[in-house]
Short mmCIF file of C-alpha atoms (C1' of nucleotides) in Angstrom, two decimals:
data_model
loop_
_atom_site.label_atom_id
_atom_site.label_comp_id
_atom_site.label_asym_id
_atom_site.label_seq_id
_atom_site.Cartn_x
_atom_site.Cartn_y
_atom_site.Cartn_z
CA MET P 1 44.10 -1.80 28.52
CA THR P 2 41.11 -0.18 30.06
CA THR P 3 40.63 -1.12 33.68
CA LYS P 4 36.85 -0.74 33.35
CA LYS P 5 35.74 -4.29 32.81
CA SER P 6 32.68 -4.72 30.69
CA LEU P 7 29.50 -3.34 32.21
CA PRO P 8 26.41 -5.51 32.77
CA GLU P 9 24.18 -5.67 29.71
CA LYS P 10 21.21 -4.25 31.49
CA THR P 11 23.21 -1.33 32.74
CA VAL P 12 24.38 -0.48 29.24
CA GLU P 13 20.83 -0.52 27.97
CA ARG P 14 19.67 1.76 30.72
CA LEU P 15 22.57 4.16 30.36
CA SER P 16 21.66 4.55 26.74
CA ILE P 17 18.11 5.37 27.71
CA TYR P 18 19.13 7.71 30.50
CA ARG P 19 21.23 9.64 28.08
CA ARG P 20 18.34 10.24 25.77
CA SER P 21 16.15 11.69 28.46
CA LEU P 22 19.06 13.63 29.92
CA MET P 23 19.57 15.30 26.59
CA GLU P 24 15.95 16.22 26.60
CA CYS P 25 16.31 17.69 30.06
CA LEU P 26 19.25 19.72 28.93
CA SER P 27 17.34 21.11 25.98
CA LYS P 28 14.65 22.20 28.42
CA GLY P 29 17.21 24.09 30.43
CA LYS P 30 17.31 21.64 33.34
CA ASN P 31 20.93 21.42 34.46
CA TYR P 32 20.73 19.31 37.58
CA ILE P 33 18.76 16.16 38.22
CA TYR P 34 18.20 13.80 41.14
CA SER P 35 18.46 10.05 40.82
CA HIS P 36 14.83 9.70 41.75
CA GLU P 37 13.86 12.05 38.94
CA ILE P 38 15.68 9.92 36.41
CA ALA P 39 14.07 6.91 38.00
CA LYS P 40 10.59 8.33 37.62
CA LEU P 41 11.17 9.07 33.94
CA HIS P 42 11.84 5.41 33.32
CA HIS P 43 9.68 3.77 35.92
CA ILE P 44 12.49 2.17 37.81
CA THR P 45 13.90 2.72 41.29
CA SER P 46 16.33 5.42 42.25
CA VAL P 47 18.66 2.81 43.70
CA GLN P 48 18.86 1.25 40.29
CA VAL P 49 19.81 4.56 38.77
CA ARG P 50 22.49 5.21 41.35
CA ARG P 51 23.89 1.71 40.91
CA ASP P 52 24.18 2.23 37.20
CA ILE P 53 25.85 5.59 37.61
CA MET P 54 28.11 4.16 40.28
CA LEU P 55 29.53 1.78 37.73
CA ILE P 56 30.68 4.56 35.45
CA ALA P 57 31.39 7.44 37.81
CA TYR P 58 35.00 7.53 38.89
CA THR P 59 34.67 10.95 40.46
CA ARG P 60 32.97 11.09 43.80
CA LYS P 61 32.11 14.66 44.63
CA ILE P 62 28.94 14.45 46.58
CA THR P 63 26.55 17.20 45.74
CA LYS P 64 22.82 17.26 45.47
CA GLY P 65 21.73 15.80 42.20
CA TYR P 66 23.77 15.13 39.13
CA ASN P 67 25.03 17.66 36.66
CA VAL P 68 23.09 16.74 33.55
CA LYS P 69 25.74 17.84 31.09
CA GLU P 70 28.47 15.98 32.94
CA LEU P 71 26.40 12.85 33.15
CA ILE P 72 25.69 12.86 29.45
CA ASP P 73 29.40 13.14 28.73
CA LEU P 74 30.20 10.45 31.23
CA ILE P 75 27.80 8.04 29.58
CA GLY P 76 29.15 8.99 26.18
CA ASN P 77 32.68 8.22 27.32
CA ILE P 78 31.62 4.75 28.23
CA ILE P 79 29.30 3.67 25.50
CA ASP P 80 30.55 5.63 22.51
CA THR P 81 33.81 5.17 20.72
CA GLU P 82 36.06 8.06 19.90
CA SER P 83 35.51 7.81 16.19
CA GLY P 84 31.99 6.43 16.15
CA GLN P 85 30.81 3.18 14.64
CA ASN P 86 29.24 2.47 11.30
CA ILE P 87 26.16 0.36 10.78
CA ALA P 88 24.49 -1.52 7.97
CA VAL P 89 20.87 -2.57 7.70
CA LEU P 90 20.39 -5.89 5.95
CA GLY P 91 17.03 -6.11 4.27
CA VAL P 92 14.99 -3.07 3.27
CA GLY P 93 11.50 -4.34 4.00
CA ASN P 94 9.12 -2.54 6.31
CA LEU P 95 11.21 -3.30 9.34
CA GLY P 96 14.42 -2.23 7.68
CA ARG P 97 12.84 1.02 6.59
CA ALA P 98 11.45 1.54 10.06
CA LEU P 99 14.94 1.28 11.48
CA LEU P 100 16.40 3.54 8.84
CA GLY P 101 13.79 6.17 9.59
CA TYR P 102 14.26 5.73 13.28
CA PHE P 103 17.91 6.58 13.31
CA LYS P 104 17.77 9.27 10.72
CA GLY P 105 19.37 12.43 11.97
CA ARG P 106 20.24 11.11 15.41
CA ARG P 107 23.24 12.78 16.85
CA THR P 108 24.85 9.77 18.36
CA LYS P 109 28.14 8.27 17.35
CA LEU P 110 26.35 5.55 15.48
CA THR P 111 25.75 6.09 11.79
CA ILE P 112 23.88 3.92 9.34
CA MET P 113 26.13 3.96 6.32
CA ALA P 114 24.43 1.50 4.02
CA CYS P 115 21.49 -0.79 3.56
CA PHE P 116 21.26 -3.93 1.47
CA ASP P 117 18.58 -5.80 -0.39
CA VAL P 118 18.27 -8.28 -3.24
CA ASN P 119 15.38 -6.49 -4.91
CA PRO P 120 16.69 -4.62 -7.99
CA ASN P 121 14.00 -2.00 -7.54
CA LYS P 122 15.46 -1.04 -4.22
CA VAL P 123 19.13 -1.18 -5.10
CA LYS P 124 20.65 2.25 -5.76
CA ARG P 125 17.67 4.00 -4.23
CA HIS P 126 18.03 5.93 -1.01
CA PHE P 127 16.00 5.20 2.10
CA SER P 128 15.95 7.88 4.74
CA GLY P 129 19.05 9.20 3.08
CA VAL P 130 20.90 5.89 3.13
CA GLU P 131 21.92 4.26 -0.12
CA CYS P 132 20.77 0.74 -0.84
CA TYR P 133 23.25 -1.76 -2.26
CA HIS P 134 22.81 -5.23 -3.61
CA MET P 135 23.54 -8.05 -1.19
CA ASP P 136 26.17 -9.32 -3.59
CA ASN P 137 28.30 -6.31 -2.77
CA LEU P 138 28.07 -6.81 0.95
CA ASP P 139 31.69 -7.65 1.58
CA GLU P 140 33.02 -4.85 -0.55
CA ILE P 141 30.85 -2.12 0.94
CA ILE P 142 31.30 -3.28 4.52
CA LYS P 143 35.03 -3.06 4.19
CA LYS P 144 35.03 0.14 2.21
CA LYS P 145 32.73 1.93 4.63
CA LYS P 146 34.32 0.39 7.71
CA ILE P 147 31.02 -0.97 8.95
CA SER P 148 31.29 -2.84 12.21
CA ILE P 149 27.66 -3.55 13.09
CA GLY P 150 24.90 -5.23 11.11
CA ILE P 151 21.17 -5.19 11.73
CA ILE P 152 19.43 -8.15 10.15
CA THR P 153 15.85 -7.70 8.99
CA VAL P 154 15.77 -10.13 6.08
CA PRO P 155 13.20 -12.93 5.78
CA PRO P 156 13.86 -16.08 7.81
CA GLU P 157 15.12 -18.21 4.95
CA LYS P 158 17.82 -15.69 4.09
CA THR P 159 18.97 -15.04 7.61
CA VAL P 160 21.62 -17.68 8.06
CA GLU P 161 23.36 -16.85 4.83
CA VAL P 162 23.36 -13.13 5.48
CA ALA P 163 24.73 -13.68 8.95
CA LYS P 164 27.50 -15.87 7.60
CA ASN P 165 28.47 -13.24 5.06
CA LEU P 166 28.47 -10.52 7.68
CA VAL P 167 30.78 -12.48 9.91
CA GLU P 168 33.10 -13.23 7.04
CA SER P 169 33.26 -9.56 6.20
CA GLY P 170 34.59 -8.91 9.67
CA ILE P 171 31.55 -7.44 11.39
CA LYS P 172 31.88 -7.08 15.17
CA GLY P 173 28.27 -6.90 16.33
CA VAL P 174 24.99 -8.24 15.01
CA LEU P 175 21.45 -7.31 15.94
CA ASN P 176 19.14 -9.98 14.58
CA TYR P 177 15.47 -9.15 14.17
CA SER P 178 14.73 -12.19 12.09
CA SER P 179 12.80 -15.03 13.64
CA THR P 180 15.54 -17.42 12.57
CA LYS P 181 18.22 -17.76 15.18
CA ILE P 182 21.81 -17.51 14.08
CA SER P 183 25.15 -18.33 15.62
CA VAL P 184 28.30 -16.32 15.42
CA PRO P 185 31.88 -16.76 16.64
CA ASP P 186 32.81 -15.66 20.14
CA ASN P 187 34.46 -12.52 18.90
CA VAL P 188 31.21 -11.17 17.50
CA PHE P 189 28.55 -9.80 19.82
CA LEU P 190 25.09 -11.06 19.04
CA GLU P 191 21.73 -9.74 20.18
CA GLU P 192 18.56 -11.38 18.96
CA PHE P 193 15.03 -10.12 19.14
CA ASP P 194 12.06 -12.19 18.16
CA MET P 195 8.90 -10.15 17.63
CA THR P 196 6.61 -13.13 17.62
CA SER P 197 7.75 -14.55 20.90
CA SER P 198 7.57 -11.13 22.55
CA LEU P 199 3.98 -10.88 21.50
CA GLU P 200 3.19 -14.38 22.67
CA LYS P 201 4.80 -13.55 25.96
CA VAL P 202 2.61 -10.49 26.40
CA ALA P 203 -0.42 -12.56 25.45
CA TYR P 204 0.46 -15.20 28.01
CA PHE P 205 0.89 -12.78 30.87
CA ALA P 206 -2.10 -10.68 29.85
CA LYS P 207 -4.17 -13.83 29.99
CA ASN P 208 -2.78 -14.80 33.36
CA ILE P 209 -3.43 -11.43 34.88
CA GLU P 210 -7.01 -11.78 33.80
CA GLU P 211 -7.31 -15.25 35.29
CA SER P 212 -5.80 -14.36 38.62
CA THR P 213 -8.36 -11.65 39.38
CA MET T 1 -7.90 -21.62 40.02
CA THR T 2 -5.11 -23.04 38.01
CA THR T 3 -2.40 -24.55 40.14
CA LYS T 4 0.21 -23.72 37.51
CA LYS T 5 1.64 -20.51 38.81
CA SER T 6 2.87 -18.12 36.23
CA LEU T 7 5.88 -19.35 34.32
CA PRO T 8 9.16 -17.41 34.20
CA GLU T 9 9.20 -14.83 31.43
CA LYS T 10 12.18 -16.33 29.72
CA THR T 11 10.60 -19.74 29.69
CA VAL T 12 7.47 -18.41 28.04
CA GLU T 13 9.53 -16.74 25.33
CA ARG T 14 11.45 -19.89 24.65
CA LEU T 15 8.38 -22.11 24.63
CA SER T 16 6.92 -19.87 21.98
CA ILE T 17 10.06 -20.27 19.92
CA TYR T 18 10.27 -24.01 20.48
CA ARG T 19 6.76 -24.37 19.21
CA ARG T 20 7.57 -22.65 15.97
CA SER T 21 10.44 -24.96 15.18
CA LEU T 22 8.51 -27.98 16.39
CA MET T 23 5.80 -27.21 13.91
CA GLU T 24 8.41 -27.06 11.23
CA CYS T 25 9.72 -30.45 12.32
CA LEU T 26 6.26 -31.87 12.15
CA SER T 27 5.74 -30.58 8.64
CA LYS T 28 8.95 -32.32 7.67
CA GLY T 29 7.62 -35.60 9.02
CA LYS T 30 9.81 -35.67 12.11
CA ASN T 31 7.66 -37.03 14.92
CA TYR T 32 10.10 -37.44 17.77
CA ILE T 33 12.81 -35.10 18.94
CA TYR T 34 15.49 -35.10 21.62
CA SER T 35 16.05 -32.20 23.96
CA HIS T 36 19.53 -31.73 22.56
CA GLU T 37 18.11 -31.43 19.07
CA ILE T 38 15.78 -28.66 20.14
CA ALA T 39 18.70 -27.11 21.94
CA LYS T 40 20.85 -27.10 18.84
CA LEU T 41 18.14 -25.41 16.79
CA HIS T 42 18.16 -22.48 19.17
CA HIS T 43 21.75 -22.45 20.31
CA ILE T 44 21.03 -23.13 23.92
CA THR T 45 21.75 -26.08 26.20
CA SER T 46 19.70 -29.23 26.39
CA VAL T 47 19.34 -28.76 30.13
CA GLN T 48 17.65 -25.48 29.47
CA VAL T 49 15.21 -27.14 27.13
CA ARG T 50 14.42 -29.88 29.61
CA ARG T 51 13.96 -27.34 32.40
CA ASP T 52 11.49 -25.42 30.31
CA ILE T 53 9.55 -28.52 29.38
CA MET T 54 9.69 -29.70 32.96
CA LEU T 55 7.72 -26.63 33.96
CA ILE T 56 4.82 -27.47 31.69
CA ALA T 57 4.86 -31.27 31.55
CA TYR T 58 2.63 -32.81 34.19
CA THR T 59 2.85 -36.23 32.61
CA ARG T 60 6.03 -38.11 33.20
CA LYS T 61 6.23 -41.06 30.88
CA ILE T 62 9.86 -41.45 30.15
CA THR T 63 10.60 -42.41 26.63
CA LYS T 64 13.41 -41.47 24.34
CA GLY T 65 12.81 -38.08 22.92
CA TYR T 66 9.66 -36.05 22.94
CA ASN T 67 6.62 -36.62 20.80
CA VAL T 68 6.61 -33.50 18.65
CA LYS T 69 2.87 -33.33 18.20
CA GLU T 70 2.24 -33.78 21.91
CA LEU T 71 4.78 -31.16 22.80
CA ILE T 72 3.22 -28.62 20.47
CA ASP T 73 -0.16 -29.22 22.04
CA LEU T 74 1.31 -29.03 25.50
CA ILE T 75 2.87 -25.66 24.78
CA GLY T 76 -0.36 -24.50 23.21
CA ASN T 77 -2.30 -25.47 26.32
CA ILE T 78 -0.08 -23.27 28.38
CA ILE T 79 0.46 -20.19 26.29
CA ASP T 80 -2.70 -20.03 24.23
CA THR T 81 -6.18 -19.32 25.46
CA GLU T 82 -9.10 -21.47 24.50
CA SER T 83 -10.72 -18.81 22.38
CA GLY T 84 -7.65 -16.93 21.23
CA GLN T 85 -6.81 -13.31 21.81
CA ASN T 86 -7.30 -10.29 19.63
CA ILE T 87 -4.68 -7.69 18.95
CA ALA T 88 -4.53 -4.12 17.73
CA VAL T 89 -1.58 -2.32 16.19
CA LEU T 90 -1.41 1.35 17.11
CA GLY T 91 0.32 3.37 14.44
CA VAL T 92 0.63 2.27 10.84
CA GLY T 93 4.11 3.56 10.05
CA ASN T 94 6.87 1.34 8.75
CA LEU T 95 7.14 -0.52 12.00
CA GLY T 96 3.41 -1.01 12.30
CA ARG T 97 3.25 -2.33 8.76
CA ALA T 98 6.20 -4.59 9.45
CA LEU T 99 4.33 -6.14 12.34
CA LEU T 100 1.13 -6.47 10.36
CA GLY T 101 2.99 -8.25 7.60
CA TYR T 102 4.83 -10.38 10.07
CA PHE T 103 1.75 -11.90 11.61
CA LYS T 104 -0.25 -12.18 8.47
CA GLY T 105 -1.57 -15.67 8.05
CA ARG T 106 0.02 -17.12 11.16
CA ARG T 107 -1.92 -19.97 12.54
CA THR T 108 -1.57 -19.10 16.18
CA LYS T 109 -4.36 -18.14 18.48
CA LEU T 110 -3.38 -14.52 18.20
CA THR T 111 -5.15 -12.43 15.61
CA ILE T 112 -4.54 -8.84 14.64
CA MET T 113 -8.06 -7.49 14.33
CA ALA T 114 -7.43 -3.81 13.71
CA CYS T 115 -4.85 -1.14 13.25
CA PHE T 116 -5.12 2.56 14.01
CA ASP T 117 -3.63 5.76 12.70
CA VAL T 118 -4.42 9.44 12.60
CA ASN T 119 -3.52 9.88 8.95
CA PRO T 120 -6.76 10.15 6.92
CA ASN T 121 -5.01 8.59 3.93
CA LYS T 122 -4.50 5.42 5.91
CA VAL T 123 -7.85 5.20 7.64
CA LYS T 124 -10.23 2.75 5.98
CA ARG T 125 -7.44 1.20 3.97
CA HIS T 126 -6.34 -2.36 4.63
CA PHE T 127 -2.79 -3.30 5.55
CA SER T 128 -1.87 -6.96 5.22
CA GLY T 129 -5.58 -7.60 5.28
CA VAL T 130 -6.22 -5.63 8.46
CA GLU T 131 -8.49 -2.62 8.38
CA CYS T 132 -7.15 0.69 9.58
CA TYR T 133 -9.33 2.85 11.83
CA HIS T 134 -8.92 6.37 13.06
CA MET T 135 -7.44 6.72 16.54
CA ASP T 136 -10.57 8.56 17.59
CA ASN T 137 -12.51 5.31 17.32
CA LEU T 138 -10.08 3.36 19.46
CA ASP T 139 -12.37 2.73 22.38
CA GLU T 140 -15.30 1.71 20.25
CA ILE T 141 -13.39 -0.72 18.05
CA ILE T 142 -11.43 -2.27 20.91
CA LYS T 143 -14.61 -3.10 22.72
CA LYS T 144 -16.49 -4.21 19.66
CA LYS T 145 -13.72 -6.51 18.49
CA LYS T 146 -12.85 -7.71 21.97
CA ILE T 147 -9.22 -6.70 21.60
CA SER T 148 -7.13 -7.45 24.64
CA ILE T 149 -3.60 -6.64 23.49
CA GLY T 150 -2.17 -3.49 21.95
CA ILE T 151 1.12 -3.02 20.12
CA ILE T 152 2.28 0.58 20.18
CA THR T 153 4.34 1.84 17.25
CA VAL T 154 3.31 5.49 17.23
CA PRO T 155 5.82 8.35 17.39
CA PRO T 156 7.21 9.20 20.84
CA GLU T 157 5.08 12.29 21.41
CA LYS T 158 1.86 10.33 20.89
CA THR T 159 2.83 7.35 22.97
CA VAL T 160 1.62 8.37 26.39
CA GLU T 161 -1.79 9.42 25.16
CA VAL T 162 -2.29 6.26 23.14
CA ALA T 163 -1.26 4.13 26.09
CA LYS T 164 -3.69 5.94 28.34
CA ASN T 165 -6.54 5.39 25.91
CA LEU T 166 -5.68 1.73 25.56
CA VAL T 167 -5.76 1.20 29.27
CA GLU T 168 -9.06 3.03 29.58
CA SER T 169 -10.52 0.81 26.91
CA GLY T 170 -9.75 -2.18 29.06
CA ILE T 171 -6.71 -3.61 27.31
CA LYS T 172 -4.89 -6.37 29.21
CA GLY T 173 -1.45 -6.37 27.65
CA VAL T 174 0.71 -3.77 25.94
CA LEU T 175 3.80 -4.21 23.82
CA ASN T 176 5.45 -0.83 23.49
CA TYR T 177 7.94 -0.32 20.65
CA SER T 178 8.03 3.43 21.08
CA SER T 179 11.13 4.99 22.60
CA THR T 180 8.93 6.77 25.12
CA LYS T 181 8.38 4.72 28.23
CA ILE T 182 4.87 4.39 29.53
CA SER T 183 3.32 3.22 32.76
CA VAL T 184 0.25 1.11 33.17
CA PRO T 185 -1.77 -0.19 36.13
CA ASP T 186 -0.76 -3.45 37.79
CA ASN T 187 -3.51 -5.37 36.08
CA VAL T 188 -2.07 -4.69 32.65
CA PHE T 189 1.02 -6.55 31.49
CA LEU T 190 3.59 -4.29 29.88
CA GLU T 191 6.57 -5.19 27.74
CA GLU T 192 8.76 -2.45 26.34
CA PHE T 193 11.34 -2.66 23.65
CA ASP T 194 13.63 0.18 22.76
CA MET T 195 15.33 -0.21 19.40
CA THR T 196 17.85 2.52 20.01
CA SER T 197 19.15 1.17 23.26
CA SER T 198 19.41 -2.34 21.83
CA LEU T 199 21.57 -0.99 19.09
CA GLU T 200 23.70 1.02 21.46
CA LYS T 201 24.13 -2.06 23.57
CA VAL T 202 25.35 -4.05 20.59
CA ALA T 203 27.68 -1.21 19.68
CA TYR T 204 29.09 -1.09 23.18
CA PHE T 205 29.82 -4.80 23.38
CA ALA T 206 31.06 -4.98 19.81
CA LYS T 207 33.52 -2.26 20.69
CA ASN T 208 34.60 -4.01 23.85
CA ILE T 209 35.19 -7.31 22.14
CA GLU T 210 37.45 -5.51 19.75
CA GLU T 211 39.37 -3.84 22.54
CA SER T 212 39.90 -6.97 24.55
CA THR T 213 41.65 -8.82 21.76
"C1'" DG N 1 15.54 15.85 56.23
"C1'" DG N 2 16.67 14.78 51.76
"C1'" DG N 3 20.02 13.48 49.05
"C1'" DT N 4 24.09 9.90 47.48
"C1'" DG N 5 27.11 5.54 47.62
"C1'" DT N 6 27.41 0.81 48.80
"C1'" DG N 7 27.85 -3.87 51.52
"C1'" DA N 8 24.75 -7.48 52.09
"C1'" DA N 9 20.73 -9.98 51.10
"C1'" DG N 10 17.44 -11.68 47.92
"C1'" DC N 11 15.61 -13.15 43.58
"C1'" DC N 12 15.66 -15.07 39.07
"C1'" DG N 13 17.48 -17.77 35.65
"C1'" DT N 14 21.15 -21.00 34.10
"C1'" DT N 15 24.34 -24.68 34.63
"C1'" DC N 16 26.35 -28.69 37.15
"C1'" DA N 17 26.13 -33.10 38.55
"C1'" DC N 18 23.88 -37.06 39.09
"C1'" DA N 19 19.98 -40.44 39.83
"C1'" DG N 20 16.83 -43.22 37.26
"C1'" DC N 21 14.85 -45.37 33.36
"C1'" DA N 22 14.86 -47.93 28.65
"C1'" DT S 1 24.97 -46.33 26.94
"C1'" DG S 2 22.16 -42.46 26.10
"C1'" DC S 3 18.49 -40.16 27.27
"C1'" DT S 4 15.33 -37.46 30.76
"C1'" DG S 5 14.20 -35.10 35.27
"C1'" DT S 6 15.85 -32.56 39.07
"C1'" DG S 7 18.29 -30.99 43.65
"C1'" DA S 8 21.93 -28.02 44.42
"C1'" DA S 9 25.34 -24.66 43.18
"C1'" DC S 10 26.29 -20.67 40.72
"C1'" DG S 11 26.08 -16.02 38.63
"C1'" DG S 12 23.88 -11.75 37.24
"C1'" DC S 13 20.89 -8.21 38.50
"C1'" DT S 14 17.85 -5.79 41.82
"C1'" DT S 15 16.45 -4.33 46.28
"C1'" DC S 16 17.21 -3.55 51.24
"C1'" DA S 17 19.21 -1.22 54.69
"C1'" DC S 18 22.19 1.90 56.27
"C1'" DA S 19 26.38 5.07 56.59
"C1'" DC S 20 27.67 9.39 55.18
"C1'" DC S 21 27.25 14.23 53.65
"C1'" DC S 22 25.07 18.95 53.03
#
DNA sequence: GGGTGTGAAGCCGTTCACAGCA
DNA sequence: TGCTGTGAACGGCTTCACACCC
């Protein structure tokens, strides 16, 4: 359908970040912005910014700087869906609650519609305004609330099962924060983030910087 | 000094992950392992695994499969330091507590020695066994406890200041989970992770998978 | 001059294809 | 035959260098 073939992953990430700071600019009354200004905000190069914008900007009217409002809309057209997408958080531990708090009251097209846990003390309570359901009702709620994205924050030993259930319920994207890796079919997008290995990576390079001086 | 020039970032991340599952193997009494077995555990290719190991394995005695114990030690030699490294968590919100819980009782060479907050109700309390100090004492504690790595989980508006203080206290590595980007001198290793943009990325690709069917 | 858009080059990381060993 | 180690090809992303416009 759409001619726009899928953007590079990195570009999508950056566009999302640009948009946030562009919205801040707008709220400060700044209506035009240069690529090098955006670049400075995010500590990248202006070429990088222009490349990214190039990939989404069909219109080519060359003026000085970008119209902030227009750019925000342009990014929205690409990364949002018309109707928005619904999200579930799996596991209401500290990390799950952090995420719930994080997204509370954001004005994007992404809405956290439900969270799940196995702890009866958490079920039926609300966390950052989001109701908690029992894992047993996963399939039902996902379908009822038309949830298409799941964020996994359950303990390692539960991860594989939860992932399996998500996929079976027809989820389209999974963000896995558990240290246990999962696999999903090709028609589900998977992003995994391992907090331990990130930290060990930082430790490794911090050490090496020290050594090389 | 060391001839081993800095490893690729991705390799370091994976080695850290390999080690975790290797230790699990060992505890199950599995003493030898093939590259394709490691690969399967992490859903990557066996070539990738062998490449990674190639970069750290000076010795070349070709047998069938790797000695698990040896491999663990080998990875440790590369990514750990002799004496270990000390870590501080900045901000004891949900995310900070998640991280503190996460690393509690891990047997790596990385130890969380302190956490910091501005909330007087948190200061002096212990979280997952780690004492919480007031942000005002950052410099003092960092030096006293020889902390070389900081994990930032404070709210966006505090991020820049906290980062500045960390750098001034002589920190060597920073892992920034705040949505506000920071900049650090060249002699400090910086890794940033933005939860919002990860989620928006997943949403974008989840959407696109759907469309392209 | 100070901006933007972009072909071409470069870099980094992954995969292919295959040699060599048990 | 089945594994490991590795040169070479490949692909994705970033940077260079420069044309073009106000």
